[in-house]
One Martini backbone bead per residue (centre of mass of N, CA, C, O) as a GRO file, in nm:
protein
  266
    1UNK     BB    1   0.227   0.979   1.457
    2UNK     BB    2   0.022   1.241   1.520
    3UNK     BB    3   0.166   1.468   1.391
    4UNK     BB    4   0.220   1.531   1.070
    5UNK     BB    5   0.330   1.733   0.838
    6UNK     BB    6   0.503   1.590   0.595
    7UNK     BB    7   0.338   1.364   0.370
    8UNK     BB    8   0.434   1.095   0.197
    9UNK     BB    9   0.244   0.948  -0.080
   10UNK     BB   10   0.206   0.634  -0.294
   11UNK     BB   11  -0.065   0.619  -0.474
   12UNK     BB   12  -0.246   0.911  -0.499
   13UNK     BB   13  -0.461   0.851  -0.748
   14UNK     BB   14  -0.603   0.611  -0.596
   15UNK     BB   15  -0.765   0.495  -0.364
   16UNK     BB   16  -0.644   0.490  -0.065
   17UNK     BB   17  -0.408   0.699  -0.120
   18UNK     BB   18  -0.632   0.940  -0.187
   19UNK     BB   19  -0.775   0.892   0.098
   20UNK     BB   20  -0.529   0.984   0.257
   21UNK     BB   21  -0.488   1.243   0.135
   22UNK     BB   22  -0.782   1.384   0.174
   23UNK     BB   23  -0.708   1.292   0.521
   24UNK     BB   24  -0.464   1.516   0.555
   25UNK     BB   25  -0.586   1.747   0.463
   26UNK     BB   26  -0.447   2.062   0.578
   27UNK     BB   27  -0.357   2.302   0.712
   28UNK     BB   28  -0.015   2.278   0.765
   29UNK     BB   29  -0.005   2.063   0.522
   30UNK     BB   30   0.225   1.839   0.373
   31UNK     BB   31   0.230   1.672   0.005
   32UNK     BB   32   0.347   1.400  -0.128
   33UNK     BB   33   0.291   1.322  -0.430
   34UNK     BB   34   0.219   1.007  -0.628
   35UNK     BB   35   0.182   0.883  -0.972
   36UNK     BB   36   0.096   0.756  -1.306
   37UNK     BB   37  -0.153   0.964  -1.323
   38UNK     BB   38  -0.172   1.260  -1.404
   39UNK     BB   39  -0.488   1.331  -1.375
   40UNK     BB   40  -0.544   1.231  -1.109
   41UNK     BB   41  -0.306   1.372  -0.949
   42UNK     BB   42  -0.463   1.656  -0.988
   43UNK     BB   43  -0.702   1.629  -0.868
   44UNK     BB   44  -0.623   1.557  -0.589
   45UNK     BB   45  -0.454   1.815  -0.521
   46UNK     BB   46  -0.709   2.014  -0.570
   47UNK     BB   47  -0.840   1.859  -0.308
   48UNK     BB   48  -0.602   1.942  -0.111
   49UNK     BB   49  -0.554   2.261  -0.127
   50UNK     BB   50  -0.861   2.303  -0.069
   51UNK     BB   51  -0.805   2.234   0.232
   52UNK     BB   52  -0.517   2.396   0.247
   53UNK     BB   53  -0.270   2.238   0.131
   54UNK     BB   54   0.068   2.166   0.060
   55UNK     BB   55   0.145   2.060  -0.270
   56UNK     BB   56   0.301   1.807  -0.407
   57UNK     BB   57   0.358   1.669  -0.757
   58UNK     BB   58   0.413   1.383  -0.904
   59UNK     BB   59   0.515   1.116  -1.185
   60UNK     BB   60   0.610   0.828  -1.060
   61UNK     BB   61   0.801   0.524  -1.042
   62UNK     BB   62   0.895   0.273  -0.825
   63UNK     BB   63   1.099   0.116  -1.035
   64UNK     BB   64   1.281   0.361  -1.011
   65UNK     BB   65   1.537   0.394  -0.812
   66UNK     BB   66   1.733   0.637  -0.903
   67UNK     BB   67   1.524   0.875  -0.924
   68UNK     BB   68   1.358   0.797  -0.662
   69UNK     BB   69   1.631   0.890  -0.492
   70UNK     BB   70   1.650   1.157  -0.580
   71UNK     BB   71   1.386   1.299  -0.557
   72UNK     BB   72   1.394   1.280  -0.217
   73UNK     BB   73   1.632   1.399  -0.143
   74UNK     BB   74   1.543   1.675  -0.245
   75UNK     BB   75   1.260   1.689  -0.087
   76UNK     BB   76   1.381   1.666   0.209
   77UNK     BB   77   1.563   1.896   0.207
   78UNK     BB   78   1.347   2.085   0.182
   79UNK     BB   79   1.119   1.911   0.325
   80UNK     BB   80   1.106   1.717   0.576
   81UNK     BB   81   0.993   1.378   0.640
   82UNK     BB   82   0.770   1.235   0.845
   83UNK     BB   83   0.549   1.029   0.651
   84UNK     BB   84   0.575   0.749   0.488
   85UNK     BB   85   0.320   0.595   0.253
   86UNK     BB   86   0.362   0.299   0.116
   87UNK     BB   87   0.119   0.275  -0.190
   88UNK     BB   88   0.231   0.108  -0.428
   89UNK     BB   89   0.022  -0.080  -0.655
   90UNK     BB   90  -0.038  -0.418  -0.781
   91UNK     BB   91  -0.249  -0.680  -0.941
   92UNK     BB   92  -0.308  -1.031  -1.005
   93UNK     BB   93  -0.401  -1.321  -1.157
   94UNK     BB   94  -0.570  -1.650  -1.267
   95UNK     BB   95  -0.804  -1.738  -1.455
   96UNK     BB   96  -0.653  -1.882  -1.682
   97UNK     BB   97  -0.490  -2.092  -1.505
   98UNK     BB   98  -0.232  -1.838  -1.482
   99UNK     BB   99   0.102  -1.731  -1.449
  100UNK     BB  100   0.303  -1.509  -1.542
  101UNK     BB  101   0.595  -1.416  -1.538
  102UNK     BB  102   0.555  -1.107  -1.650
  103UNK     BB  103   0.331  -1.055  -1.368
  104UNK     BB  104   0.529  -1.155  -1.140
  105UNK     BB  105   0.759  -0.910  -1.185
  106UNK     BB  106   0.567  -0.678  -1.194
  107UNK     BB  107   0.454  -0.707  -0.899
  108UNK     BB  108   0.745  -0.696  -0.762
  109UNK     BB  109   0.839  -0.439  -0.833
  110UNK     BB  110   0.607  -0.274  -0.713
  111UNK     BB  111   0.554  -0.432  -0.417
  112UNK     BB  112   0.880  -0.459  -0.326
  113UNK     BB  113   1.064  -0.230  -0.502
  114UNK     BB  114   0.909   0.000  -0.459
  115UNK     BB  115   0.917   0.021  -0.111
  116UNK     BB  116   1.209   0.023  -0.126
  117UNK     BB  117   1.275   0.268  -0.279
  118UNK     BB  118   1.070   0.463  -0.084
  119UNK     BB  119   1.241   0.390   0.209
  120UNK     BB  120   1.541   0.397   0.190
  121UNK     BB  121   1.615   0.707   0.118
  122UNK     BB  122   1.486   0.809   0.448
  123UNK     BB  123   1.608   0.659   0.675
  124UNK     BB  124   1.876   0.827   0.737
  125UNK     BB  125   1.740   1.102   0.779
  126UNK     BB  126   1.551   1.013   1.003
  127UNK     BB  127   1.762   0.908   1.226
  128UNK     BB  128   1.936   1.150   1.197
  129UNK     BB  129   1.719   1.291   1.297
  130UNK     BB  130   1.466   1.131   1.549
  131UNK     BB  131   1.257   1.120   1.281
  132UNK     BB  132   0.983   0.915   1.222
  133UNK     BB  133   0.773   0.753   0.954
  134UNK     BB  134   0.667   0.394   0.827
  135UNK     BB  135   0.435   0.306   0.573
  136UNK     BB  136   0.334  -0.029   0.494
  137UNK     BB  137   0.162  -0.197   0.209
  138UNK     BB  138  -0.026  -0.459   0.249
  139UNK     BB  139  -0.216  -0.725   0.347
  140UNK     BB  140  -0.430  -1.007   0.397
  141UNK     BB  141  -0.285  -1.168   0.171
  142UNK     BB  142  -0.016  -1.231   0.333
  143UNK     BB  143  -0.108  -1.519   0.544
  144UNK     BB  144  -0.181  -1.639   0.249
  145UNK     BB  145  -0.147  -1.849  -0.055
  146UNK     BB  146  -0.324  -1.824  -0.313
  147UNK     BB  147  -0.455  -1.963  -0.599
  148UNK     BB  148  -0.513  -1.689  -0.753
  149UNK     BB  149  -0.236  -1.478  -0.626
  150UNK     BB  150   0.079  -1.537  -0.591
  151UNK     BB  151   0.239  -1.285  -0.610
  152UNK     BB  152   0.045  -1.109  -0.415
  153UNK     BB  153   0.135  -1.285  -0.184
  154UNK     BB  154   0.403  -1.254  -0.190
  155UNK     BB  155   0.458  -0.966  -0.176
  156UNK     BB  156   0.295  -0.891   0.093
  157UNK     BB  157   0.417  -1.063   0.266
  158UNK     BB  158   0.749  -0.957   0.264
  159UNK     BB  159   0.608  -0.660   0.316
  160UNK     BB  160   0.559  -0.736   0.601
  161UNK     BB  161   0.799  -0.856   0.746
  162UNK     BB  162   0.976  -0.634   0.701
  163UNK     BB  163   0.849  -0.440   0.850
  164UNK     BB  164   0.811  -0.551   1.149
  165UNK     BB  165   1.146  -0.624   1.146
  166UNK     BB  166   1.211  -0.285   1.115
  167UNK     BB  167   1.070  -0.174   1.362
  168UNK     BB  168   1.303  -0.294   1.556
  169UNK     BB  169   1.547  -0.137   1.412
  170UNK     BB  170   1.442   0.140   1.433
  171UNK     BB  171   1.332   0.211   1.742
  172UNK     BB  172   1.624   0.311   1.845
  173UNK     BB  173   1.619   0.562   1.615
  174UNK     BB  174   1.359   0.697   1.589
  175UNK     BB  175   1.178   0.495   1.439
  176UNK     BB  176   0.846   0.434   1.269
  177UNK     BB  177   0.680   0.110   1.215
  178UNK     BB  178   0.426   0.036   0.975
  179UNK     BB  179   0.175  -0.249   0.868
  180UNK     BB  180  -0.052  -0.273   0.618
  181UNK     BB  181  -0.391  -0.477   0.651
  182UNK     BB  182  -0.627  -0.473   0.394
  183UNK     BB  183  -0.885  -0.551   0.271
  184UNK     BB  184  -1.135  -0.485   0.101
  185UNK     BB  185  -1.139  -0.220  -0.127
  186UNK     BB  186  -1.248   0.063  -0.320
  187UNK     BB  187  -1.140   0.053  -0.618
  188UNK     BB  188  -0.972  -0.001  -0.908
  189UNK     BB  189  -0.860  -0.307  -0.840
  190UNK     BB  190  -1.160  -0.383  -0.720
  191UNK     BB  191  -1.357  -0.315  -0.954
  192UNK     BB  192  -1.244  -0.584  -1.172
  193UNK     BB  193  -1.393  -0.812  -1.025
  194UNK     BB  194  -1.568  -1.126  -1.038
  195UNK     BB  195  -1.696  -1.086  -0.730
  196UNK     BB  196  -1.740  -1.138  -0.427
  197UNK     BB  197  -1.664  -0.898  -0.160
  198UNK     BB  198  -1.607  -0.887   0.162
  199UNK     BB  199  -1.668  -0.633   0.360
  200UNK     BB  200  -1.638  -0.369   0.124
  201UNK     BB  201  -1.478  -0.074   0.135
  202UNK     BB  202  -1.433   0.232   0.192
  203UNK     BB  203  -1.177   0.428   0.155
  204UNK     BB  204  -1.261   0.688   0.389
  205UNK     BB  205  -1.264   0.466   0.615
  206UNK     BB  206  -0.967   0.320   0.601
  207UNK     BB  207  -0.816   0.569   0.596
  208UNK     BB  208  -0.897   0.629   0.904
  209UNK     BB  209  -0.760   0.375   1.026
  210UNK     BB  210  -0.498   0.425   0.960
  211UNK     BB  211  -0.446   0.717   1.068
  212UNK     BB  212  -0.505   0.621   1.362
  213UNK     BB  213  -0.289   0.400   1.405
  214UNK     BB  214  -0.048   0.590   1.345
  215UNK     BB  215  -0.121   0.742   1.597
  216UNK     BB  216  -0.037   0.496   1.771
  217UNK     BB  217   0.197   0.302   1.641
  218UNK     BB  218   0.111   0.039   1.492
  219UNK     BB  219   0.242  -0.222   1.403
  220UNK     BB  220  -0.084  -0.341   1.293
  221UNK     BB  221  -0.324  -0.247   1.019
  222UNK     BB  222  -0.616  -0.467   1.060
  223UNK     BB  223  -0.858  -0.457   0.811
  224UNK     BB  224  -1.155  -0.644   0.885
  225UNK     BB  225  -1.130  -0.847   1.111
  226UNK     BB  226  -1.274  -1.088   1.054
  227UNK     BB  227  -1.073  -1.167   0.826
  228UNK     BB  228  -0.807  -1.162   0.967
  229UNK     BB  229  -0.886  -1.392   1.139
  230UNK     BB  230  -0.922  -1.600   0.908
  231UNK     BB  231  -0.656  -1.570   0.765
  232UNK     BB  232  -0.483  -1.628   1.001
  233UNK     BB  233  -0.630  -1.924   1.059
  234UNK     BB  234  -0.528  -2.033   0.798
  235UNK     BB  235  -0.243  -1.976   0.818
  236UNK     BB  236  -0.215  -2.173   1.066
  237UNK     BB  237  -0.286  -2.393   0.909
  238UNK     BB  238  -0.269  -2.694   0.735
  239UNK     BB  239  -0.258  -2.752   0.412
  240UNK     BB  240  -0.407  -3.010   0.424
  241UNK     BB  241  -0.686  -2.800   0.564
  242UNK     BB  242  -0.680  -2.592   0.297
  243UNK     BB  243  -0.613  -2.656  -0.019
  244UNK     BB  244  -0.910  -2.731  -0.117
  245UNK     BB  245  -1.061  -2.437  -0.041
  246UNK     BB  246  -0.844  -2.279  -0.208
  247UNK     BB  247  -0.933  -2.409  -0.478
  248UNK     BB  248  -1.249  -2.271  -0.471
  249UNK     BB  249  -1.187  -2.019  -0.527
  250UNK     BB  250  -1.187  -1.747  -0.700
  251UNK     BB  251  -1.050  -1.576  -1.007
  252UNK     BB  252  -0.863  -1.354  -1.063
  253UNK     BB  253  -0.745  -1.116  -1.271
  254UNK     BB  254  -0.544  -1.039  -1.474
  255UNK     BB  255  -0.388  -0.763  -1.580
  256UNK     BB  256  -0.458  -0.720  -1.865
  257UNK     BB  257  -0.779  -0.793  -1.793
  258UNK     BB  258  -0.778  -0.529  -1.629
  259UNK     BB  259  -0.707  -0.323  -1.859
  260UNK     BB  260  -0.897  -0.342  -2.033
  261UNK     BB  261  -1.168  -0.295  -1.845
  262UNK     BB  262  -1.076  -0.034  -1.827
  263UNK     BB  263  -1.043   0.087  -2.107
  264UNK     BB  264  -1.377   0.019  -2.158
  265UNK     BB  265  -1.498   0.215  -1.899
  266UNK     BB  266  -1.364   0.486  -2.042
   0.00000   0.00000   0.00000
């Protein structure tokens, strides 16, 4: 969709979010924002506001699924949304050497189930007016799955076929679907990252690649091409010719020890 109006997007209060929102703001448009963080999604909207946009902000938890539904029905009858970009999650690793439970459930809840929850209740209102654009946030780590990061490659795995999938199914009723493949971008996710990250974008480089991708329609928004074909070559080969390989990656933090990093970064 060329000129969207009305964009709702998820996990707006910092990196790619942030950066999306704040190049999508502008004199005639609505911005419908969401976040965990109320001080920082404040700032947000206040420099989406000076940029001339109007903004309804709130504070949901995209695990929420009853309330972000009811939520969505109320902001869509005010105001129909032309653009949702399914955009909150969140990352974990294996440091220590292991995944827990408790961080593989939560990690699926909020990319996985949080994607559903924001773009299910959307989507017959959307089919309904026969216009309307799902952009679903996956990764470049959808294409293998890595031994740093497991529920995290398989939960934008799933959000990446999901949406594919999804496209097909909805372009017959005049909606359109694309999915976001981001490299290293940079964020609060990956800032506490102890290791080097290739071609390491900033988030308004980003913002502007997808939000072009978006206005052509693009099937899937992978970049930076470089890791793209990479991940994808890795992908295609057979375990057997890569398990060694991915086996000497460097290991992201957990949950726990990134959020620790940051509370002490604070």
């Amino acid at each position: 969709m060329r000129e969207p109006q009305t964009i709702l997007i998820t996990g707006a209060s910092s990196g790619i979010g942030e950066a999306l929102a704040l190049d999508y703001a502008a004199e005639g448009k609505t911005l419908i924002l969401t976040g965990r963080d109320l001080d920082r999604l404040d700032e947000v909207a206040t420099k989406c506001r000076a940029a001339g946009a109007e903004v309804r902000a709130a504070t949901i938890d995209v695990t929420d699924r009853d309330f972000l539904a009811d939520w969505l029905a109320t902001v869509d009858e005010a105001t129909p949304i032309d653009l949702v970009i399914a955009n909150a999650g969140i990352s974990g690793g294996t440091s220590g050497g292991k995944e827990s439970d408790e961080q593989a459930r939560r990690i699926f809840a909020t990319n996985l189930d949080g994607v559903l929850n924001t773009v299910h209740p959307l989507i017959e209102r959307m089919a309904a007016r026969r216009r309307g654009q799902i952009a679903l946030m996956s990764s470049l780590a959808a294409f293998r799955g890595f031994p740093s990061t497991p529920a995290y490659c398989a939960s934008k795995a799933a959000v990446r076929i999901y949406g594919e999938s999804l496209r097909g199914a909805l372009k017959p009723r005049g909606v359109q679907v694309s999915v976001i493949c981001p490299g290293f971008v940079r964020s609060r996710m990956t800032s506490v990252n102890p290791f080097r990250m290739p071609l390491l974008m900033d988030a308004a480089k980003a913002a502007r690649i997808i939000r072009r991708g978006l206005a052509r329609d693009r099937a899937r928004i992978a970049f930076p091409f470089p890791i793209y074909f990479g991940v994808w070559m890795v992908g295609a080969l057979p375990p057997s010719l890569t398990d060694r390989l991915l086996a000497r990656m460097p290991r992201k933090p957990s949950l726990e020890q990134e959020e620790r990093a940051r509370e002490t970064a604070l």
